[in-house]
GROMACS .gro file of N, CA and C in nm:
model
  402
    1UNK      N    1  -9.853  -5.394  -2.428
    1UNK     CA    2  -9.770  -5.496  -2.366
    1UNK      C    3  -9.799  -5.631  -2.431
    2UNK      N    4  -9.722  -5.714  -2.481
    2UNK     CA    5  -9.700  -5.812  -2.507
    2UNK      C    6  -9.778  -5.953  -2.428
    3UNK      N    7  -9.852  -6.003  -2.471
    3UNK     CA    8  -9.942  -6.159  -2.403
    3UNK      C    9  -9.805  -6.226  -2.377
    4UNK      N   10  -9.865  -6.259  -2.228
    4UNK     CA   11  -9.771  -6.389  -2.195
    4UNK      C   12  -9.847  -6.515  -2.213
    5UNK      N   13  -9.947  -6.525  -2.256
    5UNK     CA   14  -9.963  -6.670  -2.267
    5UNK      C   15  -9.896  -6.754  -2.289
    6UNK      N   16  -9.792  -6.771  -2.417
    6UNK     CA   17  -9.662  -6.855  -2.459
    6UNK      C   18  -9.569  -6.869  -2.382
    7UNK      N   19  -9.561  -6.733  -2.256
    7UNK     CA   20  -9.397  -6.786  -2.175
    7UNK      C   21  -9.497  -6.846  -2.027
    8UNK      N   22  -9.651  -6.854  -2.026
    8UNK     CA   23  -9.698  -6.939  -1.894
    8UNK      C   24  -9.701  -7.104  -1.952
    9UNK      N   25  -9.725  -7.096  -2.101
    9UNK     CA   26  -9.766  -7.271  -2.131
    9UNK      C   27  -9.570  -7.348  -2.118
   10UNK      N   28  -9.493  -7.246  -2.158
   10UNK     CA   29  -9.303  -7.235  -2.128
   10UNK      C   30  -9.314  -7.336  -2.027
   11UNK      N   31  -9.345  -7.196  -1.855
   11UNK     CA   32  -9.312  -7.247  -1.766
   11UNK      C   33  -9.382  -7.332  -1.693
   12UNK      N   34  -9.531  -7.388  -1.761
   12UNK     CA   35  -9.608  -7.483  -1.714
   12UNK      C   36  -9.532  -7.638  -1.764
   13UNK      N   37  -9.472  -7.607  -1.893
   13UNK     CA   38  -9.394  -7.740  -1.942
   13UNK      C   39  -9.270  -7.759  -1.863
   14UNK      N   40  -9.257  -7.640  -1.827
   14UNK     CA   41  -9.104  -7.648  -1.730
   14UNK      C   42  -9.097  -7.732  -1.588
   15UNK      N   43  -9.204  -7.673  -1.557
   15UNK     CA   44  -9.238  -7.677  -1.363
   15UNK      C   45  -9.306  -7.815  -1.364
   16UNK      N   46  -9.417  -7.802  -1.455
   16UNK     CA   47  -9.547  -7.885  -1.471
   16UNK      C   48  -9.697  -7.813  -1.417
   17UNK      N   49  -9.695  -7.660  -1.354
   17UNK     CA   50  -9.813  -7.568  -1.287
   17UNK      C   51  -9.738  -7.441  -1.342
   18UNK      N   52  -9.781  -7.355  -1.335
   18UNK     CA   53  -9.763  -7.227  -1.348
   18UNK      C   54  -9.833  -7.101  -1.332
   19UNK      N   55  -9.805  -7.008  -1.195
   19UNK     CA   56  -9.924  -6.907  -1.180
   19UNK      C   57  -9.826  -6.759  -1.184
   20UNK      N   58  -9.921  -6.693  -1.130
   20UNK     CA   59  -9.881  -6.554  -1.178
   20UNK      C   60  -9.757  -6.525  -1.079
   21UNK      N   61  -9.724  -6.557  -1.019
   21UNK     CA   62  -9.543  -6.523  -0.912
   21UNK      C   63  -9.481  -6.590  -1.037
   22UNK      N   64  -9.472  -6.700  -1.105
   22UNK     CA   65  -9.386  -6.781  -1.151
   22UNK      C   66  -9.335  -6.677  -1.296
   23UNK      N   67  -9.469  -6.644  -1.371
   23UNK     CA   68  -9.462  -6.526  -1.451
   23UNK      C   69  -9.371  -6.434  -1.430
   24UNK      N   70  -9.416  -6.349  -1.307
   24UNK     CA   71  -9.369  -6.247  -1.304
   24UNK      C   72  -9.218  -6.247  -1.305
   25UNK      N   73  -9.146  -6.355  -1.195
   25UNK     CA   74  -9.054  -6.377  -1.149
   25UNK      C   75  -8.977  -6.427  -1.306
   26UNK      N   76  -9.001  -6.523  -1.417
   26UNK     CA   77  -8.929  -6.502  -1.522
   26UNK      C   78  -8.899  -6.369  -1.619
   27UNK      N   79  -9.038  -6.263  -1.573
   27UNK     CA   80  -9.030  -6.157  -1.646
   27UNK      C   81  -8.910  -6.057  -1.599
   28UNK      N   82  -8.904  -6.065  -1.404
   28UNK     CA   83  -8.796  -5.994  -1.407
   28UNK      C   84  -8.649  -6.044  -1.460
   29UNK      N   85  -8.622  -6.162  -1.426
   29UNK     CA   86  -8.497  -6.239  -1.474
   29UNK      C   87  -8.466  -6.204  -1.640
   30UNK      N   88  -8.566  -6.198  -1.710
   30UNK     CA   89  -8.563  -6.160  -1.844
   30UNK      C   90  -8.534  -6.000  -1.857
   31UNK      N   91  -8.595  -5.920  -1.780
   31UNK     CA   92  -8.531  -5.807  -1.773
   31UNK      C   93  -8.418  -5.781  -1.738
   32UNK      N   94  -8.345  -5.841  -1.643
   32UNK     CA   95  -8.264  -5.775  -1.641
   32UNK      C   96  -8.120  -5.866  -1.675
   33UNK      N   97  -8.184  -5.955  -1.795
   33UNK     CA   98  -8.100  -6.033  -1.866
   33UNK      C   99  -8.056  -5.916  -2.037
   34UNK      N  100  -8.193  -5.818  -1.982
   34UNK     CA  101  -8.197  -5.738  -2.076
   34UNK      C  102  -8.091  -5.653  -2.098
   35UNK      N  103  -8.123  -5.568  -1.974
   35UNK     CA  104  -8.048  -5.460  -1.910
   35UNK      C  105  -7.896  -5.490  -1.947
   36UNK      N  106  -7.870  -5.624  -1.877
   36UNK     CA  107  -7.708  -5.642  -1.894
   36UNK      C  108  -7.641  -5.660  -2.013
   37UNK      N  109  -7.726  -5.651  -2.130
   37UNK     CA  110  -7.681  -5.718  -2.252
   37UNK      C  111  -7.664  -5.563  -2.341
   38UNK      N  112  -7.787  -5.457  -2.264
   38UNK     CA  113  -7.797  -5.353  -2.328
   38UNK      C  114  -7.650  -5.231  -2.361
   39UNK      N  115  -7.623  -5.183  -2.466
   39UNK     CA  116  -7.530  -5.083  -2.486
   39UNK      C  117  -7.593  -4.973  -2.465
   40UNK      N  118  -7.539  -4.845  -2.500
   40UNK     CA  119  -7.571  -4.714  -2.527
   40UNK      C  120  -7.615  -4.677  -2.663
   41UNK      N  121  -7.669  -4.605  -2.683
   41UNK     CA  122  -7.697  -4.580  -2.849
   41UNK      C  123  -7.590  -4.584  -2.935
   42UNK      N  124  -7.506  -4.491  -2.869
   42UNK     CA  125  -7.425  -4.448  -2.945
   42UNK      C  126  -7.334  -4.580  -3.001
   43UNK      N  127  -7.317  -4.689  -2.906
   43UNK     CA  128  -7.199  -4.779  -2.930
   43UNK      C  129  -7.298  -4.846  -3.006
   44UNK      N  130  -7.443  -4.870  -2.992
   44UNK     CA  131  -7.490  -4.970  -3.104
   44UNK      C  132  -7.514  -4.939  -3.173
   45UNK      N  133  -7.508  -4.812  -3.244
   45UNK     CA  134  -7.532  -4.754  -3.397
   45UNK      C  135  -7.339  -4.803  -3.479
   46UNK      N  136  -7.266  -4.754  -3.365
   46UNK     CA  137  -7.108  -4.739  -3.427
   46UNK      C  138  -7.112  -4.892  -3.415
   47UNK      N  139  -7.141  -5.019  -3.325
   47UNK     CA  140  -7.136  -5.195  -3.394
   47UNK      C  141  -7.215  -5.203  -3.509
   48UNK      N  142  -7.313  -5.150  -3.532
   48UNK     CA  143  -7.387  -5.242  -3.596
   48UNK      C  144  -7.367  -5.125  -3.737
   49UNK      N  145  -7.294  -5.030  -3.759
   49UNK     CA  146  -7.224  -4.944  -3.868
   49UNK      C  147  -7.114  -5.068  -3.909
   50UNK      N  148  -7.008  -5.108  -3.820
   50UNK     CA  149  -6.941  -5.164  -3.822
   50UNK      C  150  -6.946  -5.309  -3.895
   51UNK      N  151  -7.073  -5.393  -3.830
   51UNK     CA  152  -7.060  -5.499  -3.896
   51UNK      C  153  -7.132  -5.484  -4.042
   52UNK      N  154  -7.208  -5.395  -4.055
   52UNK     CA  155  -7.335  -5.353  -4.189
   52UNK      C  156  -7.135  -5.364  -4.282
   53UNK      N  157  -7.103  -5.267  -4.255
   53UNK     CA  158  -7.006  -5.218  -4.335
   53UNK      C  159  -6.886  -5.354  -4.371
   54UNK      N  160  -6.871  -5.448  -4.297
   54UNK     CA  161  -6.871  -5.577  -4.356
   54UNK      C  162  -6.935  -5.683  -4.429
   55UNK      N  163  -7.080  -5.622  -4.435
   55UNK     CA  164  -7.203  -5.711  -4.520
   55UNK      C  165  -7.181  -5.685  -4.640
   56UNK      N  166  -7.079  -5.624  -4.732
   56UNK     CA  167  -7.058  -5.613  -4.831
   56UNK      C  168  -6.925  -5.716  -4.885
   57UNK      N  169  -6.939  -5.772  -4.992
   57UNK     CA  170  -6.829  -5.906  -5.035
   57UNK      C  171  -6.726  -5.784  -5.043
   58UNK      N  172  -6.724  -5.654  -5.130
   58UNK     CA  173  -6.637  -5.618  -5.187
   58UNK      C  174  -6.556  -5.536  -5.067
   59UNK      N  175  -6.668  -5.483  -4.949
   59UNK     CA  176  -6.618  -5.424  -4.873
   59UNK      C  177  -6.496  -5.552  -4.783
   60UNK      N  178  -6.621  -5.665  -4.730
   60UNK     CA  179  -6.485  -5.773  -4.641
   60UNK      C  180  -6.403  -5.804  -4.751
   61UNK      N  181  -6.410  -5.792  -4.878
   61UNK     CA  182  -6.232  -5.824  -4.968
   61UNK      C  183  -6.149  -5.756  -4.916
   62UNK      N  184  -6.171  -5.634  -4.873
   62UNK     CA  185  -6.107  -5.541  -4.897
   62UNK      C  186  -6.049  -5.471  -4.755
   63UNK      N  187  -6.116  -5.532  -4.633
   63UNK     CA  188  -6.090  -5.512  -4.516
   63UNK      C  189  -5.984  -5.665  -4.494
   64UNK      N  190  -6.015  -5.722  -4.576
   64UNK     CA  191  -5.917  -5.878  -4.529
   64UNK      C  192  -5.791  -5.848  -4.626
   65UNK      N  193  -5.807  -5.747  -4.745
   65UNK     CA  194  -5.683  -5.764  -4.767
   65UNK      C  195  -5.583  -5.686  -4.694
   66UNK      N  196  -5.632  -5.526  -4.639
   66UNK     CA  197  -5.570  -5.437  -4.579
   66UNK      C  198  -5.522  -5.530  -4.459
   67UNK      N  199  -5.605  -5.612  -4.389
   67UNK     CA  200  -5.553  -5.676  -4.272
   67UNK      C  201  -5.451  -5.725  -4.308
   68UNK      N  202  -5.432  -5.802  -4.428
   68UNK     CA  203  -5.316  -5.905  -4.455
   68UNK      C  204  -5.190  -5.869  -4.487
   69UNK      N  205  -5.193  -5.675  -4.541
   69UNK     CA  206  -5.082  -5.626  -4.547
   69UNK      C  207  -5.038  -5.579  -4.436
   70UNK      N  208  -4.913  -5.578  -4.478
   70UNK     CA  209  -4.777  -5.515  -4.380
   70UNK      C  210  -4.781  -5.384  -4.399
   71UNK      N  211  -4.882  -5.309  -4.311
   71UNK     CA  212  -4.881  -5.185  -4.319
   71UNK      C  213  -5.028  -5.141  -4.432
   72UNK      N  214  -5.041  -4.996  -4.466
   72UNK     CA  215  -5.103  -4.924  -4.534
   72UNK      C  216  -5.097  -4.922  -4.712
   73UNK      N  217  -5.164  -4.991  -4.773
   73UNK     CA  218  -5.182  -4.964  -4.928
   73UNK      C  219  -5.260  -4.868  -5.003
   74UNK      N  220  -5.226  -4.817  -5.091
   74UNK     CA  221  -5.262  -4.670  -5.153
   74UNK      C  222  -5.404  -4.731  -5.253
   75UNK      N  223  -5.491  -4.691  -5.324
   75UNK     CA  224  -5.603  -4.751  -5.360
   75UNK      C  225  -5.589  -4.772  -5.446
   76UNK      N  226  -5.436  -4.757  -5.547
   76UNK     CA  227  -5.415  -4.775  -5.676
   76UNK      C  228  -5.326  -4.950  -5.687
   77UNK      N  229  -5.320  -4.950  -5.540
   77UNK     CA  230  -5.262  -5.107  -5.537
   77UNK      C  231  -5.383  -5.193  -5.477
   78UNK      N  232  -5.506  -5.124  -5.447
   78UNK     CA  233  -5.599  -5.260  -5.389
   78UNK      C  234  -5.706  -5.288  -5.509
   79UNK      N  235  -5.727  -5.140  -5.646
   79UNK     CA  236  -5.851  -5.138  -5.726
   79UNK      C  237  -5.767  -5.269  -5.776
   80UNK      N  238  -5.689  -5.354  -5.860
   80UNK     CA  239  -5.675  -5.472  -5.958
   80UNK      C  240  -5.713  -5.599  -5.823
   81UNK      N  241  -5.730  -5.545  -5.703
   81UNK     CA  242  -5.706  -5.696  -5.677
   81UNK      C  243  -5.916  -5.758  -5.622
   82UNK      N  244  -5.966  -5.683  -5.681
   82UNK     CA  245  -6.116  -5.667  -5.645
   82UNK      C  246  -6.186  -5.652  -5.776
   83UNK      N  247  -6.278  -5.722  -5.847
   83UNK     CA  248  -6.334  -5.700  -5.982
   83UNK      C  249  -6.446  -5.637  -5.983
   84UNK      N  250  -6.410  -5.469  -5.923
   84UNK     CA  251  -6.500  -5.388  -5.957
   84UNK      C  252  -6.466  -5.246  -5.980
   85UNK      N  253  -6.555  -5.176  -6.007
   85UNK     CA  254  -6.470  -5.071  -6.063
   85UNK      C  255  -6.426  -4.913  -5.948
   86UNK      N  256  -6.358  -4.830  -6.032
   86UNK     CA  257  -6.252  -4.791  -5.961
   86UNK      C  258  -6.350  -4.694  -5.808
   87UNK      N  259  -6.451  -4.609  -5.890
   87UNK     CA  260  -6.534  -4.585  -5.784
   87UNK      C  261  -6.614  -4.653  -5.709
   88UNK      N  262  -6.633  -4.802  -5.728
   88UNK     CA  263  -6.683  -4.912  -5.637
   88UNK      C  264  -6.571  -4.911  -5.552
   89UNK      N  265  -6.461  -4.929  -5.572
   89UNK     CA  266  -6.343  -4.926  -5.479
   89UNK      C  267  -6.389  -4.834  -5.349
   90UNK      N  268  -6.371  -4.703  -5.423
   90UNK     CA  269  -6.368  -4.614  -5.362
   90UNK      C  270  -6.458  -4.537  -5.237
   91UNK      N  271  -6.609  -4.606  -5.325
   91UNK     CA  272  -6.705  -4.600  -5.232
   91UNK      C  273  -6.703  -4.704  -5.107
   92UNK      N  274  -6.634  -4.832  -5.148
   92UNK     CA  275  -6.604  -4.933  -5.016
   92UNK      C  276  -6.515  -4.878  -4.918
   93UNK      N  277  -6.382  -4.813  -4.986
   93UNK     CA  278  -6.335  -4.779  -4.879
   93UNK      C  279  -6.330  -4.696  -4.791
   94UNK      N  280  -6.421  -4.557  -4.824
   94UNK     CA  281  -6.499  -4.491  -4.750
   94UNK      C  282  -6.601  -4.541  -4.658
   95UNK      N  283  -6.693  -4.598  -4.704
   95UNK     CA  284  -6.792  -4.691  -4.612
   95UNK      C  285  -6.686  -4.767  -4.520
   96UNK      N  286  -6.566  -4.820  -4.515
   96UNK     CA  287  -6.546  -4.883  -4.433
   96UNK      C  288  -6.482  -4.798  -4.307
   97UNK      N  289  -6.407  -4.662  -4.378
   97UNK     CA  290  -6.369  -4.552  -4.307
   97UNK      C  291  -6.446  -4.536  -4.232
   98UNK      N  292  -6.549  -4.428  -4.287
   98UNK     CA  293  -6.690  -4.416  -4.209
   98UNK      C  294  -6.713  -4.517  -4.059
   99UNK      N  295  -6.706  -4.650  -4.087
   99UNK     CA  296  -6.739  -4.718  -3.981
   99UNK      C  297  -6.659  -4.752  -3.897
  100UNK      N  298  -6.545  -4.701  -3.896
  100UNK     CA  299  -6.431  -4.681  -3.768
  100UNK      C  300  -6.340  -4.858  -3.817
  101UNK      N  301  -6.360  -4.878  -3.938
  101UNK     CA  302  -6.265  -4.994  -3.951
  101UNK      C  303  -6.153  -4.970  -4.018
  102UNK      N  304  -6.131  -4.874  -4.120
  102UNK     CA  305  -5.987  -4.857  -4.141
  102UNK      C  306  -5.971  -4.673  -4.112
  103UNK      N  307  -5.835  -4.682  -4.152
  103UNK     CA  308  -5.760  -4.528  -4.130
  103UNK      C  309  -5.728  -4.516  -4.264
  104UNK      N  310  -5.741  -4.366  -4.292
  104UNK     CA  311  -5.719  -4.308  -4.417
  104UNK      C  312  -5.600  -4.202  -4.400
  105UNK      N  313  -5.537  -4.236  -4.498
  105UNK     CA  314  -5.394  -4.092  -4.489
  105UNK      C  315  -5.400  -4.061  -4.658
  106UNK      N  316  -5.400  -3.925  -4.659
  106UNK     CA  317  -5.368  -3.819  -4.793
  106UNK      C  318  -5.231  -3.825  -4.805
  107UNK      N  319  -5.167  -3.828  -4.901
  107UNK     CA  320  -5.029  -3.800  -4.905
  107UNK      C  321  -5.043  -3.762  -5.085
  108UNK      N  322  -5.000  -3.643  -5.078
  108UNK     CA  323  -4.997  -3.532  -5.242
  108UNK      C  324  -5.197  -3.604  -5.291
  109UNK      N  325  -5.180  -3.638  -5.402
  109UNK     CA  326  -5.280  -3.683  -5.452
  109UNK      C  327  -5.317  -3.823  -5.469
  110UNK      N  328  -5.230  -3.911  -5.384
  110UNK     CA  329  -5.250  -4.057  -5.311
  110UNK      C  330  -5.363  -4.035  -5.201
  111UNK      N  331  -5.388  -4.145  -5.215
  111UNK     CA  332  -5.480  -4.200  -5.057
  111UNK      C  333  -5.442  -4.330  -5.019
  112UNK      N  334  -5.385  -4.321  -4.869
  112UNK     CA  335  -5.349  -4.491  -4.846
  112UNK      C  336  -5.433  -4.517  -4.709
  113UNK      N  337  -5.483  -4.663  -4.719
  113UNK     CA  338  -5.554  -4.692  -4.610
  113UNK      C  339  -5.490  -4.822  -4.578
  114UNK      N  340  -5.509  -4.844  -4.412
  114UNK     CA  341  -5.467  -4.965  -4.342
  114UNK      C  342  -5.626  -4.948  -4.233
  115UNK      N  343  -5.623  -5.088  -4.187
  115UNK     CA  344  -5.733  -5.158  -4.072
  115UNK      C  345  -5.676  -5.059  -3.928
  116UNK      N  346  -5.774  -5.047  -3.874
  116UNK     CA  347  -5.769  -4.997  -3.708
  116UNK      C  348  -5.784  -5.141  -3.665
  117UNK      N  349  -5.757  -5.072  -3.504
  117UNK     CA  350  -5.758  -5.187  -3.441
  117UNK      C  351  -5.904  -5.236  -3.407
  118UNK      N  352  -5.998  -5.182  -3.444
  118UNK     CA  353  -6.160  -5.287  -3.391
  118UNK      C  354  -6.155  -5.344  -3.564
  119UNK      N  355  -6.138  -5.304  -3.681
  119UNK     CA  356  -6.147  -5.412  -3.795
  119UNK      C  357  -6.065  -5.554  -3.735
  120UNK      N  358  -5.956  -5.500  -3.673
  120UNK     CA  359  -5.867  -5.619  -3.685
  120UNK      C  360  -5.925  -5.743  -3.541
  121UNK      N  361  -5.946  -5.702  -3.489
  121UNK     CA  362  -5.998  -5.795  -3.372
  121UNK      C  363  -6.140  -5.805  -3.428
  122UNK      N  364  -6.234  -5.782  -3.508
  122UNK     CA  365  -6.342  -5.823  -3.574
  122UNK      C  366  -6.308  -5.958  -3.676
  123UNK      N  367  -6.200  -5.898  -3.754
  123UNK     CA  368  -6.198  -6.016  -3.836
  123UNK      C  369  -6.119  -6.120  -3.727
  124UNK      N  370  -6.089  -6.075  -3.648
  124UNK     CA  371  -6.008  -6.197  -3.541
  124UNK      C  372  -6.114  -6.256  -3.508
  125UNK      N  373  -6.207  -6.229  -3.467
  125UNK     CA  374  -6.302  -6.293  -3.418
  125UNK      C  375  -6.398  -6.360  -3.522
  126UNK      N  376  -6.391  -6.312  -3.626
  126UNK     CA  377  -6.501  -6.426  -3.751
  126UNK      C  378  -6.398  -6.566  -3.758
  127UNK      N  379  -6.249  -6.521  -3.743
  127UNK     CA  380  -6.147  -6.611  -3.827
  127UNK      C  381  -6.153  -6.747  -3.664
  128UNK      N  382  -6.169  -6.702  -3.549
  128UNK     CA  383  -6.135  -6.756  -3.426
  128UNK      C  384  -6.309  -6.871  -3.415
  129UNK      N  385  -6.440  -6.791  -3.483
  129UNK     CA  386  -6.527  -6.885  -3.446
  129UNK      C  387  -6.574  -6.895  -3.559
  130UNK      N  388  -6.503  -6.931  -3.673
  130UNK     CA  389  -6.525  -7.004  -3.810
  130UNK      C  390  -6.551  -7.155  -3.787
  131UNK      N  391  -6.517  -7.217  -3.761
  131UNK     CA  392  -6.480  -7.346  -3.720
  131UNK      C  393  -6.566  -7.421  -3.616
  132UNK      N  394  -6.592  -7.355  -3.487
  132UNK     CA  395  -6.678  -7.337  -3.402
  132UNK      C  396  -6.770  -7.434  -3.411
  133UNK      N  397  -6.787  -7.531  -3.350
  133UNK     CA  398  -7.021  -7.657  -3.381
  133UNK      C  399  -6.968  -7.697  -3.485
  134UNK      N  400  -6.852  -7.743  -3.578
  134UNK     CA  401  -6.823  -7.819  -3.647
  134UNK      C  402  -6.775  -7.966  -3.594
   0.00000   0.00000   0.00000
């Protein structure tokens, strides 16, 4: 278990005294500041797949451009617009598949991908608190 010394000298600067009720009583508030913040495994492996899979420049090129089209582009119209090569493409847009941000359709020996809807309210939300404490 973790020393509280640092969160008693906290609430001694807070209060101006601090004994062991005062402790305890921030420890539960902190718990169950915990609790409420906490997901399931499963959803925090699939967010944090999600945003990893945007930590890539070539991958967010490539999720901002699908967003920006009208509809689904085939990978032979997104490899010129990204300066890397064709299986860098390819491996991005899988990784982004993979992470539940775009949709993939086969059609003969094409592949076309467009954004789902959690890419698109993700980048809604970088584009909405860009600006943000400025």
């Amino acid at each position: 278990m973790a020393t509280t010394a640092r969160l008693e000298r906290l609430i001694a600067d807070e209060v101006g005294e601090c004994c062991a009720a005062d402790v305890n009583d921030r420890l539960a508030a902190l718990h169950e500041l915990e609790a409420s913040a906490r997901v399931d495994e499963a959803d925090e492996g699939s967010d944090l797949d999600a945003l990893s899979a945007l930590g890539s420049g070539t991958r967010y090129r490539l999720a901002r451009l699908l967003a920006a089209a009208d509809g689904e582009l085939c990978v032979c119209e997104l490899e010129p617009l990204v300066d890397v090569s064709e299986s860098a493409v390819s491996h991005a847009l899988s990784t982004l598949t993979d992470a539940g941000l775009l949709a993939r359709r086969k059609e003969g020996k094409w592949r076309y991908y467009d954004t789902t809807d959690r890419a698109e309210a993700l980048l809604s939300a970088l584009d909405s608190t860009r600006k943000v404490g400025e």
